[in-house]
Amino acid sequence: MREKFIIAIDGPSGAGKSTASKLLSKRLGYIYVDTGALYRAIAWKVKENNIDSKDEAQLEDMCNKTDIKIRAVDSEQRVYVDGKDVNSYIRTPEIGMMSSKVSSVHCVRKRLLELQRQFGKEGGAVIEGRDIGTVVFPDAEVKFFLKASDEERGRRRYIELKGKGHNVSLEDTTEDIKKRDYNDSKRDIAPLCIAEDAIVIDSTGLDAEGVVKKMLNEISKKKAKAKTPHLNPLPIGERK
């Protein structure tokens, strides 16, 4: 087992993954990777280049020619596409819906799967997304699945978007979240679902501190279990 764990955090939009993942990574001294930002980066380039999201040949060509990097700037994850910082462009509802579309395309997932696995190959990483524990790192030492009510998730996303200056309504934001949930859970490739060995946390009514407290408790249990030697006692007839 790796000395430093890979911690996979999955769940739908608005469940509190990003806030909890960032806080958890700081508490553990691990790197933080928001894989959803990678899909949003591809979606942004699709939109900028007027590429048909259903044209797999065009998408594959674009993916092969696209350089995506994640860097930590002032303790914040920044995403660069072909050298351009796109953080301020990829968090809109439009790009969110587009990323849901392109994430169902095989060539996009293949390209980003390779990239995601590079980030966590050494362990010591908190990686959030929608298929981290099921597809990207099925052997992660700890897997969490965050969920929350539709109303709670819509409210959180609405507050986030308003805070960034977007002109949105609570009703439309909640509907967008429901649509994206449907798209992500019904896609053929790596659908949003709960890994069999994932620890489910309902964040409804909890702040980030409350969620992270639960996570740290579960991680401590896993680490203690990993350090416990597995004894194989001799058969009764061979004992002295």
JSON list of N, CA and C in Angstrom, two decimals, residues 166-236:
[
{"chain": "A", "resi": 166, "resn": "HIS", "atom": "N", "xyz": [-22.32, 36.39, -12.31]},
{"chain": "A", "resi": 166, "resn": "HIS", "atom": "CA", "xyz": [-23.18, 35.83, -13.35]},
{"chain": "A", "resi": 166, "resn": "HIS", "atom": "C", "xyz": [-24.65, 36.16, -13.08]},
{"chain": "A", "resi": 167, "resn": "ASN", "atom": "N", "xyz": [-25.37, 36.49, -14.13]},
{"chain": "A", "resi": 167, "resn": "ASN", "atom": "CA", "xyz": [-26.79, 36.83, -14.00]},
{"chain": "A", "resi": 167, "resn": "ASN", "atom": "C", "xyz": [-27.61, 35.55, -14.14]},
{"chain": "A", "resi": 168, "resn": "VAL", "atom": "N", "xyz": [-27.90, 34.91, -13.02]},
{"chain": "A", "resi": 168, "resn": "VAL", "atom": "CA", "xyz": [-28.62, 33.64, -13.01]},
{"chain": "A", "resi": 168, "resn": "VAL", "atom": "C", "xyz": [-29.75, 33.68, -11.99]},
{"chain": "A", "resi": 169, "resn": "SER", "atom": "N", "xyz": [-30.69, 32.76, -12.15]},
{"chain": "A", "resi": 169, "resn": "SER", "atom": "CA", "xyz": [-31.77, 32.64, -11.17]},
{"chain": "A", "resi": 169, "resn": "SER", "atom": "C", "xyz": [-31.61, 31.33, -10.41]},
{"chain": "A", "resi": 170, "resn": "LEU", "atom": "N", "xyz": [-32.15, 31.28, -9.21]},
{"chain": "A", "resi": 170, "resn": "LEU", "atom": "CA", "xyz": [-32.06, 30.07, -8.40]},
{"chain": "A", "resi": 170, "resn": "LEU", "atom": "C", "xyz": [-32.78, 28.91, -9.09]},
{"chain": "A", "resi": 171, "resn": "GLU", "atom": "N", "xyz": [-33.94, 29.20, -9.67]},
{"chain": "A", "resi": 171, "resn": "GLU", "atom": "CA", "xyz": [-34.73, 28.16, -10.34]},
{"chain": "A", "resi": 171, "resn": "GLU", "atom": "C", "xyz": [-33.98, 27.56, -11.52]},
{"chain": "A", "resi": 172, "resn": "ASP", "atom": "N", "xyz": [-33.42, 28.44, -12.37]},
{"chain": "A", "resi": 172, "resn": "ASP", "atom": "CA", "xyz": [-32.69, 27.95, -13.55]},
{"chain": "A", "resi": 172, "resn": "ASP", "atom": "C", "xyz": [-31.43, 27.19, -13.15]},
{"chain": "A", "resi": 173, "resn": "THR", "atom": "N", "xyz": [-30.75, 27.68, -12.11]},
{"chain": "A", "resi": 173, "resn": "THR", "atom": "CA", "xyz": [-29.53, 27.02, -11.65]},
{"chain": "A", "resi": 173, "resn": "THR", "atom": "C", "xyz": [-29.82, 25.61, -11.15]},
{"chain": "A", "resi": 174, "resn": "THR", "atom": "N", "xyz": [-30.91, 25.46, -10.39]},
{"chain": "A", "resi": 174, "resn": "THR", "atom": "CA", "xyz": [-31.28, 24.15, -9.87]},
{"chain": "A", "resi": 174, "resn": "THR", "atom": "C", "xyz": [-31.66, 23.21, -11.01]},
{"chain": "A", "resi": 175, "resn": "GLU", "atom": "N", "xyz": [-32.37, 23.73, -12.01]},
{"chain": "A", "resi": 175, "resn": "GLU", "atom": "CA", "xyz": [-32.75, 22.92, -13.17]},
{"chain": "A", "resi": 175, "resn": "GLU", "atom": "C", "xyz": [-31.52, 22.48, -13.96]},
{"chain": "A", "resi": 176, "resn": "ASP", "atom": "N", "xyz": [-30.55, 23.39, -14.11]},
{"chain": "A", "resi": 176, "resn": "ASP", "atom": "CA", "xyz": [-29.30, 23.05, -14.82]},
{"chain": "A", "resi": 176, "resn": "ASP", "atom": "C", "xyz": [-28.57, 21.91, -14.11]},
{"chain": "A", "resi": 177, "resn": "ILE", "atom": "N", "xyz": [-28.57, 21.96, -12.79]},
{"chain": "A", "resi": 177, "resn": "ILE", "atom": "CA", "xyz": [-27.90, 20.92, -12.00]},
{"chain": "A", "resi": 177, "resn": "ILE", "atom": "C", "xyz": [-28.58, 19.57, -12.21]},
{"chain": "A", "resi": 178, "resn": "LYS", "atom": "N", "xyz": [-29.92, 19.59, -12.21]},
{"chain": "A", "resi": 178, "resn": "LYS", "atom": "CA", "xyz": [-30.67, 18.35, -12.42]},
{"chain": "A", "resi": 178, "resn": "LYS", "atom": "C", "xyz": [-30.40, 17.77, -13.81]},
{"chain": "A", "resi": 179, "resn": "LYS", "atom": "N", "xyz": [-30.34, 18.65, -14.82]},
{"chain": "A", "resi": 179, "resn": "LYS", "atom": "CA", "xyz": [-30.06, 18.20, -16.19]},
{"chain": "A", "resi": 179, "resn": "LYS", "atom": "C", "xyz": [-28.67, 17.58, -16.28]},
{"chain": "A", "resi": 180, "resn": "ARG", "atom": "N", "xyz": [-27.71, 18.25, -15.64]},
{"chain": "A", "resi": 180, "resn": "ARG", "atom": "CA", "xyz": [-26.35, 17.73, -15.70]},
{"chain": "A", "resi": 180, "resn": "ARG", "atom": "C", "xyz": [-26.24, 16.40, -14.96]},
{"chain": "A", "resi": 181, "resn": "ASP", "atom": "N", "xyz": [-26.93, 16.28, -13.83]},
{"chain": "A", "resi": 181, "resn": "ASP", "atom": "CA", "xyz": [-26.96, 15.00, -13.11]},
{"chain": "A", "resi": 181, "resn": "ASP", "atom": "C", "xyz": [-27.47, 13.89, -14.02]},
{"chain": "A", "resi": 182, "resn": "TYR", "atom": "N", "xyz": [-28.55, 14.19, -14.74]},
{"chain": "A", "resi": 182, "resn": "TYR", "atom": "CA", "xyz": [-29.16, 13.20, -15.62]},
{"chain": "A", "resi": 182, "resn": "TYR", "atom": "C", "xyz": [-28.18, 12.79, -16.72]},
{"chain": "A", "resi": 183, "resn": "ASN", "atom": "N", "xyz": [-27.57, 13.80, -17.36]},
{"chain": "A", "resi": 183, "resn": "ASN", "atom": "CA", "xyz": [-26.62, 13.52, -18.43]},
{"chain": "A", "resi": 183, "resn": "ASN", "atom": "C", "xyz": [-25.44, 12.68, -17.94]},
{"chain": "A", "resi": 184, "resn": "ASP", "atom": "N", "xyz": [-24.90, 13.05, -16.77]},
{"chain": "A", "resi": 184, "resn": "ASP", "atom": "CA", "xyz": [-23.72, 12.39, -16.24]},
{"chain": "A", "resi": 184, "resn": "ASP", "atom": "C", "xyz": [-24.01, 10.96, -15.79]},
{"chain": "A", "resi": 185, "resn": "SER", "atom": "N", "xyz": [-25.21, 10.74, -15.26]},
{"chain": "A", "resi": 185, "resn": "SER", "atom": "CA", "xyz": [-25.54, 9.40, -14.76]},
{"chain": "A", "resi": 185, "resn": "SER", "atom": "C", "xyz": [-26.01, 8.45, -15.85]},
{"chain": "A", "resi": 186, "resn": "LYS", "atom": "N", "xyz": [-26.46, 9.01, -17.00]},
{"chain": "A", "resi": 186, "resn": "LYS", "atom": "CA", "xyz": [-26.99, 8.17, -18.08]},
{"chain": "A", "resi": 186, "resn": "LYS", "atom": "C", "xyz": [-26.01, 7.93, -19.22]},
{"chain": "A", "resi": 187, "resn": "ARG", "atom": "N", "xyz": [-24.85, 8.61, -19.18]},
{"chain": "A", "resi": 187, "resn": "ARG", "atom": "CA", "xyz": [-23.91, 8.43, -20.29]},
{"chain": "A", "resi": 187, "resn": "ARG", "atom": "C", "xyz": [-23.37, 7.00, -20.29]},
{"chain": "A", "resi": 188, "resn": "ASP", "atom": "N", "xyz": [-22.99, 6.54, -21.48]},
{"chain": "A", "resi": 188, "resn": "ASP", "atom": "CA", "xyz": [-22.50, 5.16, -21.63]},
{"chain": "A", "resi": 188, "resn": "ASP", "atom": "C", "xyz": [-21.12, 4.97, -21.03]},
{"chain": "A", "resi": 189, "resn": "ILE", "atom": "N", "xyz": [-20.28, 6.00, -21.15]},
{"chain": "A", "resi": 189, "resn": "ILE", "atom": "CA", "xyz": [-18.90, 5.89, -20.69]},
{"chain": "A", "resi": 189, "resn": "ILE", "atom": "C", "xyz": [-18.75, 6.51, -19.30]},
{"chain": "A", "resi": 190, "resn": "ALA", "atom": "N", "xyz": [-18.28, 5.72, -18.34]},
{"chain": "A", "resi": 190, "resn": "ALA", "atom": "CA", "xyz": [-17.99, 6.18, -16.98]},
{"chain": "A", "resi": 190, "resn": "ALA", "atom": "C", "xyz": [-19.10, 7.05, -16.40]},
{"chain": "A", "resi": 191, "resn": "PRO", "atom": "N", "xyz": [-20.29, 6.51, -16.27]},
{"chain": "A", "resi": 191, "resn": "PRO", "atom": "CA", "xyz": [-21.39, 7.30, -15.70]},
{"chain": "A", "resi": 191, "resn": "PRO", "atom": "C", "xyz": [-21.16, 7.64, -14.23]},
{"chain": "A", "resi": 192, "resn": "LEU", "atom": "N", "xyz": [-21.79, 8.72, -13.79]},
{"chain": "A", "resi": 192, "resn": "LEU", "atom": "CA", "xyz": [-21.73, 9.10, -12.39]},
{"chain": "A", "resi": 192, "resn": "LEU", "atom": "C", "xyz": [-22.44, 8.04, -11.56]},
{"chain": "A", "resi": 193, "resn": "CYS", "atom": "N", "xyz": [-21.71, 7.38, -10.68]},
{"chain": "A", "resi": 193, "resn": "CYS", "atom": "CA", "xyz": [-22.32, 6.38, -9.80]},
{"chain": "A", "resi": 193, "resn": "CYS", "atom": "C", "xyz": [-21.43, 6.21, -8.57]},
{"chain": "A", "resi": 194, "resn": "ILE", "atom": "N", "xyz": [-21.96, 5.53, -7.59]},
{"chain": "A", "resi": 194, "resn": "ILE", "atom": "CA", "xyz": [-21.24, 5.35, -6.33]},
{"chain": "A", "resi": 194, "resn": "ILE", "atom": "C", "xyz": [-20.43, 4.06, -6.39]},
{"chain": "A", "resi": 195, "resn": "ALA", "atom": "N", "xyz": [-19.13, 4.16, -6.13]},
{"chain": "A", "resi": 195, "resn": "ALA", "atom": "CA", "xyz": [-18.28, 2.97, -6.08]},
{"chain": "A", "resi": 195, "resn": "ALA", "atom": "C", "xyz": [-18.74, 2.08, -4.93]},
{"chain": "A", "resi": 196, "resn": "GLU", "atom": "N", "xyz": [-18.63, 0.77, -5.13]},
{"chain": "A", "resi": 196, "resn": "GLU", "atom": "CA", "xyz": [-19.11, -0.18, -4.13]},
{"chain": "A", "resi": 196, "resn": "GLU", "atom": "C", "xyz": [-18.45, 0.02, -2.76]},
{"chain": "A", "resi": 197, "resn": "ASP", "atom": "N", "xyz": [-17.18, 0.44, -2.77]},
{"chain": "A", "resi": 197, "resn": "ASP", "atom": "CA", "xyz": [-16.46, 0.60, -1.50]},
{"chain": "A", "resi": 197, "resn": "ASP", "atom": "C", "xyz": [-16.34, 2.07, -1.08]},
{"chain": "A", "resi": 198, "resn": "ALA", "atom": "N", "xyz": [-17.18, 2.92, -1.66]},
{"chain": "A", "resi": 198, "resn": "ALA", "atom": "CA", "xyz": [-17.13, 4.34, -1.30]},
{"chain": "A", "resi": 198, "resn": "ALA", "atom": "C", "xyz": [-17.88, 4.62, 0.00]},
{"chain": "A", "resi": 199, "resn": "ILE", "atom": "N", "xyz": [-17.40, 5.61, 0.73]},
{"chain": "A", "resi": 199, "resn": "ILE", "atom": "CA", "xyz": [-18.07, 6.09, 1.94]},
{"chain": "A", "resi": 199, "resn": "ILE", "atom": "C", "xyz": [-18.95, 7.26, 1.53]},
{"chain": "A", "resi": 200, "resn": "VAL", "atom": "N", "xyz": [-20.25, 7.11, 1.71]},
{"chain": "A", "resi": 200, "resn": "VAL", "atom": "CA", "xyz": [-21.20, 8.14, 1.28]},
{"chain": "A", "resi": 200, "resn": "VAL", "atom": "C", "xyz": [-21.41, 9.15, 2.41]},
{"chain": "A", "resi": 201, "resn": "ILE", "atom": "N", "xyz": [-21.27, 10.43, 2.07]},
{"chain": "A", "resi": 201, "resn": "ILE", "atom": "CA", "xyz": [-21.51, 11.51, 3.04]},
{"chain": "A", "resi": 201, "resn": "ILE", "atom": "C", "xyz": [-22.56, 12.45, 2.47]},
{"chain": "A", "resi": 202, "resn": "ASP", "atom": "N", "xyz": [-23.63, 12.65, 3.20]},
{"chain": "A", "resi": 202, "resn": "ASP", "atom": "CA", "xyz": [-24.67, 13.61, 2.81]},
{"chain": "A", "resi": 202, "resn": "ASP", "atom": "C", "xyz": [-24.30, 14.96, 3.41]},
{"chain": "A", "resi": 203, "resn": "SER", "atom": "N", "xyz": [-23.97, 15.91, 2.55]},
{"chain": "A", "resi": 203, "resn": "SER", "atom": "CA", "xyz": [-23.51, 17.21, 3.04]},
{"chain": "A", "resi": 203, "resn": "SER", "atom": "C", "xyz": [-24.64, 18.22, 3.26]},
{"chain": "A", "resi": 204, "resn": "THR", "atom": "N", "xyz": [-25.89, 17.79, 3.06]},
{"chain": "A", "resi": 204, "resn": "THR", "atom": "CA", "xyz": [-27.02, 18.68, 3.29]},
{"chain": "A", "resi": 204, "resn": "THR", "atom": "C", "xyz": [-26.99, 19.17, 4.74]},
{"chain": "A", "resi": 205, "resn": "GLY", "atom": "N", "xyz": [-26.95, 20.47, 4.93]},
{"chain": "A", "resi": 205, "resn": "GLY", "atom": "CA", "xyz": [-26.94, 21.04, 6.27]},
{"chain": "A", "resi": 205, "resn": "GLY", "atom": "C", "xyz": [-25.58, 21.06, 6.94]},
{"chain": "A", "resi": 206, "resn": "LEU", "atom": "N", "xyz": [-24.55, 20.56, 6.24]},
{"chain": "A", "resi": 206, "resn": "LEU", "atom": "CA", "xyz": [-23.19, 20.57, 6.79]},
{"chain": "A", "resi": 206, "resn": "LEU", "atom": "C", "xyz": [-22.34, 21.61, 6.09]},
{"chain": "A", "resi": 207, "resn": "ASP", "atom": "N", "xyz": [-21.46, 22.28, 6.84]},
{"chain": "A", "resi": 207, "resn": "ASP", "atom": "CA", "xyz": [-20.50, 23.16, 6.19]},
{"chain": "A", "resi": 207, "resn": "ASP", "atom": "C", "xyz": [-19.26, 22.33, 5.84]},
{"chain": "A", "resi": 208, "resn": "ALA", "atom": "N", "xyz": [-18.28, 22.97, 5.17]},
{"chain": "A", "resi": 208, "resn": "ALA", "atom": "CA", "xyz": [-17.09, 22.24, 4.73]},
{"chain": "A", "resi": 208, "resn": "ALA", "atom": "C", "xyz": [-16.34, 21.62, 5.91]},
{"chain": "A", "resi": 209, "resn": "GLU", "atom": "N", "xyz": [-16.28, 22.33, 7.02]},
{"chain": "A", "resi": 209, "resn": "GLU", "atom": "CA", "xyz": [-15.59, 21.81, 8.20]},
{"chain": "A", "resi": 209, "resn": "GLU", "atom": "C", "xyz": [-16.24, 20.51, 8.69]},
{"chain": "A", "resi": 210, "resn": "GLY", "atom": "N", "xyz": [-17.57, 20.50, 8.68]},
{"chain": "A", "resi": 210, "resn": "GLY", "atom": "CA", "xyz": [-18.29, 19.32, 9.12]},
{"chain": "A", "resi": 210, "resn": "GLY", "atom": "C", "xyz": [-18.03, 18.12, 8.23]},
{"chain": "A", "resi": 211, "resn": "VAL", "atom": "N", "xyz": [-18.00, 18.37, 6.91]},
{"chain": "A", "resi": 211, "resn": "VAL", "atom": "CA", "xyz": [-17.73, 17.30, 5.95]},
{"chain": "A", "resi": 211, "resn": "VAL", "atom": "C", "xyz": [-16.31, 16.77, 6.11]},
{"chain": "A", "resi": 212, "resn": "VAL", "atom": "N", "xyz": [-15.35, 17.69, 6.22]},
{"chain": "A", "resi": 212, "resn": "VAL", "atom": "CA", "xyz": [-13.94, 17.30, 6.33]},
{"chain": "A", "resi": 212, "resn": "VAL", "atom": "C", "xyz": [-13.68, 16.56, 7.64]},
{"chain": "A", "resi": 213, "resn": "LYS", "atom": "N", "xyz": [-14.37, 16.94, 8.70]},
{"chain": "A", "resi": 213, "resn": "LYS", "atom": "CA", "xyz": [-14.22, 16.23, 9.97]},
{"chain": "A", "resi": 213, "resn": "LYS", "atom": "C", "xyz": [-14.61, 14.77, 9.81]},
{"chain": "A", "resi": 214, "resn": "LYS", "atom": "N", "xyz": [-15.72, 14.52, 9.10]},
{"chain": "A", "resi": 214, "resn": "LYS", "atom": "CA", "xyz": [-16.15, 13.14, 8.84]},
{"chain": "A", "resi": 214, "resn": "LYS", "atom": "C", "xyz": [-15.11, 12.41, 7.99]},
{"chain": "A", "resi": 215, "resn": "MET", "atom": "N", "xyz": [-14.58, 13.10, 6.98]},
{"chain": "A", "resi": 215, "resn": "MET", "atom": "CA", "xyz": [-13.59, 12.49, 6.10]},
{"chain": "A", "resi": 215, "resn": "MET", "atom": "C", "xyz": [-12.31, 12.12, 6.86]},
{"chain": "A", "resi": 216, "resn": "LEU", "atom": "N", "xyz": [-11.82, 13.04, 7.67]},
{"chain": "A", "resi": 216, "resn": "LEU", "atom": "CA", "xyz": [-10.58, 12.78, 8.42]},
{"chain": "A", "resi": 216, "resn": "LEU", "atom": "C", "xyz": [-10.75, 11.61, 9.37]},
{"chain": "A", "resi": 217, "resn": "ASN", "atom": "N", "xyz": [-11.92, 11.48, 9.94]},
{"chain": "A", "resi": 217, "resn": "ASN", "atom": "CA", "xyz": [-12.21, 10.36, 10.83]},
{"chain": "A", "resi": 217, "resn": "ASN", "atom": "C", "xyz": [-12.12, 9.04, 10.08]},
{"chain": "A", "resi": 218, "resn": "GLU", "atom": "N", "xyz": [-12.70, 9.00, 8.87]},
{"chain": "A", "resi": 218, "resn": "GLU", "atom": "CA", "xyz": [-12.66, 7.77, 8.06]},
{"chain": "A", "resi": 218, "resn": "GLU", "atom": "C", "xyz": [-11.25, 7.47, 7.57]},
{"chain": "A", "resi": 219, "resn": "ILE", "atom": "N", "xyz": [-10.50, 8.51, 7.23]},
{"chain": "A", "resi": 219, "resn": "ILE", "atom": "CA", "xyz": [-9.12, 8.32, 6.76]},
{"chain": "A", "resi": 219, "resn": "ILE", "atom": "C", "xyz": [-8.26, 7.78, 7.88]},
{"chain": "A", "resi": 220, "resn": "SER", "atom": "N", "xyz": [-8.47, 8.28, 9.09]},
{"chain": "A", "resi": 220, "resn": "SER", "atom": "CA", "xyz": [-7.72, 7.79, 10.25]},
{"chain": "A", "resi": 220, "resn": "SER", "atom": "C", "xyz": [-7.98, 6.30, 10.47]},
{"chain": "A", "resi": 221, "resn": "LYS", "atom": "N", "xyz": [-9.22, 5.88, 10.30]},
{"chain": "A", "resi": 221, "resn": "LYS", "atom": "CA", "xyz": [-9.57, 4.46, 10.44]},
{"chain": "A", "resi": 221, "resn": "LYS", "atom": "C", "xyz": [-8.83, 3.62, 9.40]},
{"chain": "A", "resi": 222, "resn": "LYS", "atom": "N", "xyz": [-8.79, 4.13, 8.16]},
{"chain": "A", "resi": 222, "resn": "LYS", "atom": "CA", "xyz": [-8.13, 3.40, 7.07]},
{"chain": "A", "resi": 222, "resn": "LYS", "atom": "C", "xyz": [-6.64, 3.27, 7.34]},
{"chain": "A", "resi": 223, "resn": "LYS", "atom": "N", "xyz": [-6.02, 4.36, 7.83]},
{"chain": "A", "resi": 223, "resn": "LYS", "atom": "CA", "xyz": [-4.58, 4.35, 8.09]},
{"chain": "A", "resi": 223, "resn": "LYS", "atom": "C", "xyz": [-4.25, 3.40, 9.24]},
{"chain": "A", "resi": 224, "resn": "ALA", "atom": "N", "xyz": [-5.09, 3.42, 10.25]},
{"chain": "A", "resi": 224, "resn": "ALA", "atom": "CA", "xyz": [-4.87, 2.52, 11.39]},
{"chain": "A", "resi": 224, "resn": "ALA", "atom": "C", "xyz": [-4.98, 1.07, 10.96]},
{"chain": "A", "resi": 225, "resn": "LYS", "atom": "N", "xyz": [-5.95, 0.78, 10.11]},
{"chain": "A", "resi": 225, "resn": "LYS", "atom": "CA", "xyz": [-6.15, -0.57, 9.61]},
{"chain": "A", "resi": 225, "resn": "LYS", "atom": "C", "xyz": [-4.97, -1.01, 8.75]},
{"chain": "A", "resi": 226, "resn": "ALA", "atom": "N", "xyz": [-4.43, -0.05, 7.95]},
{"chain": "A", "resi": 226, "resn": "ALA", "atom": "CA", "xyz": [-3.30, -0.38, 7.07]},
{"chain": "A", "resi": 226, "resn": "ALA", "atom": "C", "xyz": [-2.05, -0.71, 7.86]},
{"chain": "A", "resi": 227, "resn": "LYS", "atom": "N", "xyz": [-1.92, -0.12, 9.06]},
{"chain": "A", "resi": 227, "resn": "LYS", "atom": "CA", "xyz": [-0.73, -0.35, 9.89]},
{"chain": "A", "resi": 227, "resn": "LYS", "atom": "C", "xyz": [-0.84, -1.60, 10.75]},
{"chain": "A", "resi": 228, "resn": "THR", "atom": "N", "xyz": [-2.05, -2.13, 10.88]},
{"chain": "A", "resi": 228, "resn": "THR", "atom": "CA", "xyz": [-2.26, -3.31, 11.71]},
{"chain": "A", "resi": 228, "resn": "THR", "atom": "C", "xyz": [-1.76, -4.55, 10.99]},
{"chain": "A", "resi": 229, "resn": "PRO", "atom": "N", "xyz": [-0.81, -5.28, 11.60]},
{"chain": "A", "resi": 229, "resn": "PRO", "atom": "CA", "xyz": [-0.29, -6.48, 10.92]},
{"chain": "A", "resi": 229, "resn": "PRO", "atom": "C", "xyz": [-1.36, -7.56, 10.83]},
{"chain": "A", "resi": 230, "resn": "HIS", "atom": "N", "xyz": [-1.38, -8.24, 9.71]},
{"chain": "A", "resi": 230, "resn": "HIS", "atom": "CA", "xyz": [-2.33, -9.33, 9.51]},
{"chain": "A", "resi": 230, "resn": "HIS", "atom": "C", "xyz": [-1.67, -10.64, 9.92]},
{"chain": "A", "resi": 231, "resn": "LEU", "atom": "N", "xyz": [-2.07, -11.16, 11.07]},
{"chain": "A", "resi": 231, "resn": "LEU", "atom": "CA", "xyz": [-1.44, -12.38, 11.59]},
{"chain": "A", "resi": 231, "resn": "LEU", "atom": "C", "xyz": [-2.08, -13.61, 10.99]},
{"chain": "A", "resi": 232, "resn": "ASN", "atom": "N", "xyz": [-1.28, -14.56, 10.66]},
{"chain": "A", "resi": 232, "resn": "ASN", "atom": "CA", "xyz": [-1.76, -15.84, 10.16]},
{"chain": "A", "resi": 232, "resn": "ASN", "atom": "C", "xyz": [-1.39, -16.92, 11.17]},
{"chain": "A", "resi": 233, "resn": "PRO", "atom": "N", "xyz": [-2.23, -17.16, 12.15]},
{"chain": "A", "resi": 233, "resn": "PRO", "atom": "CA", "xyz": [-1.88, -18.13, 13.20]},
{"chain": "A", "resi": 233, "resn": "PRO", "atom": "C", "xyz": [-1.70, -19.54, 12.63]},
{"chain": "A", "resi": 234, "resn": "LEU", "atom": "N", "xyz": [-0.83, -20.29, 13.28]},
{"chain": "A", "resi": 234, "resn": "LEU", "atom": "CA", "xyz": [-0.61, -21.68, 12.88]},
{"chain": "A", "resi": 234, "resn": "LEU", "atom": "C", "xyz": [-1.85, -22.52, 13.18]},
{"chain": "A", "resi": 235, "resn": "PRO", "atom": "N", "xyz": [-2.06, -23.57, 12.43]},
{"chain": "A", "resi": 235, "resn": "PRO", "atom": "CA", "xyz": [-3.15, -24.49, 12.76]},
{"chain": "A", "resi": 235, "resn": "PRO", "atom": "C", "xyz": [-2.99, -24.99, 14.19]},
{"chain": "A", "resi": 236, "resn": "ILE", "atom": "N", "xyz": [-4.09, -25.33, 14.84]},
{"chain": "A", "resi": 236, "resn": "ILE", "atom": "CA", "xyz": [-4.06, -25.72, 16.26]},
{"chain": "A", "resi": 236, "resn": "ILE", "atom": "C", "xyz": [-3.05, -26.84, 16.51]}
]
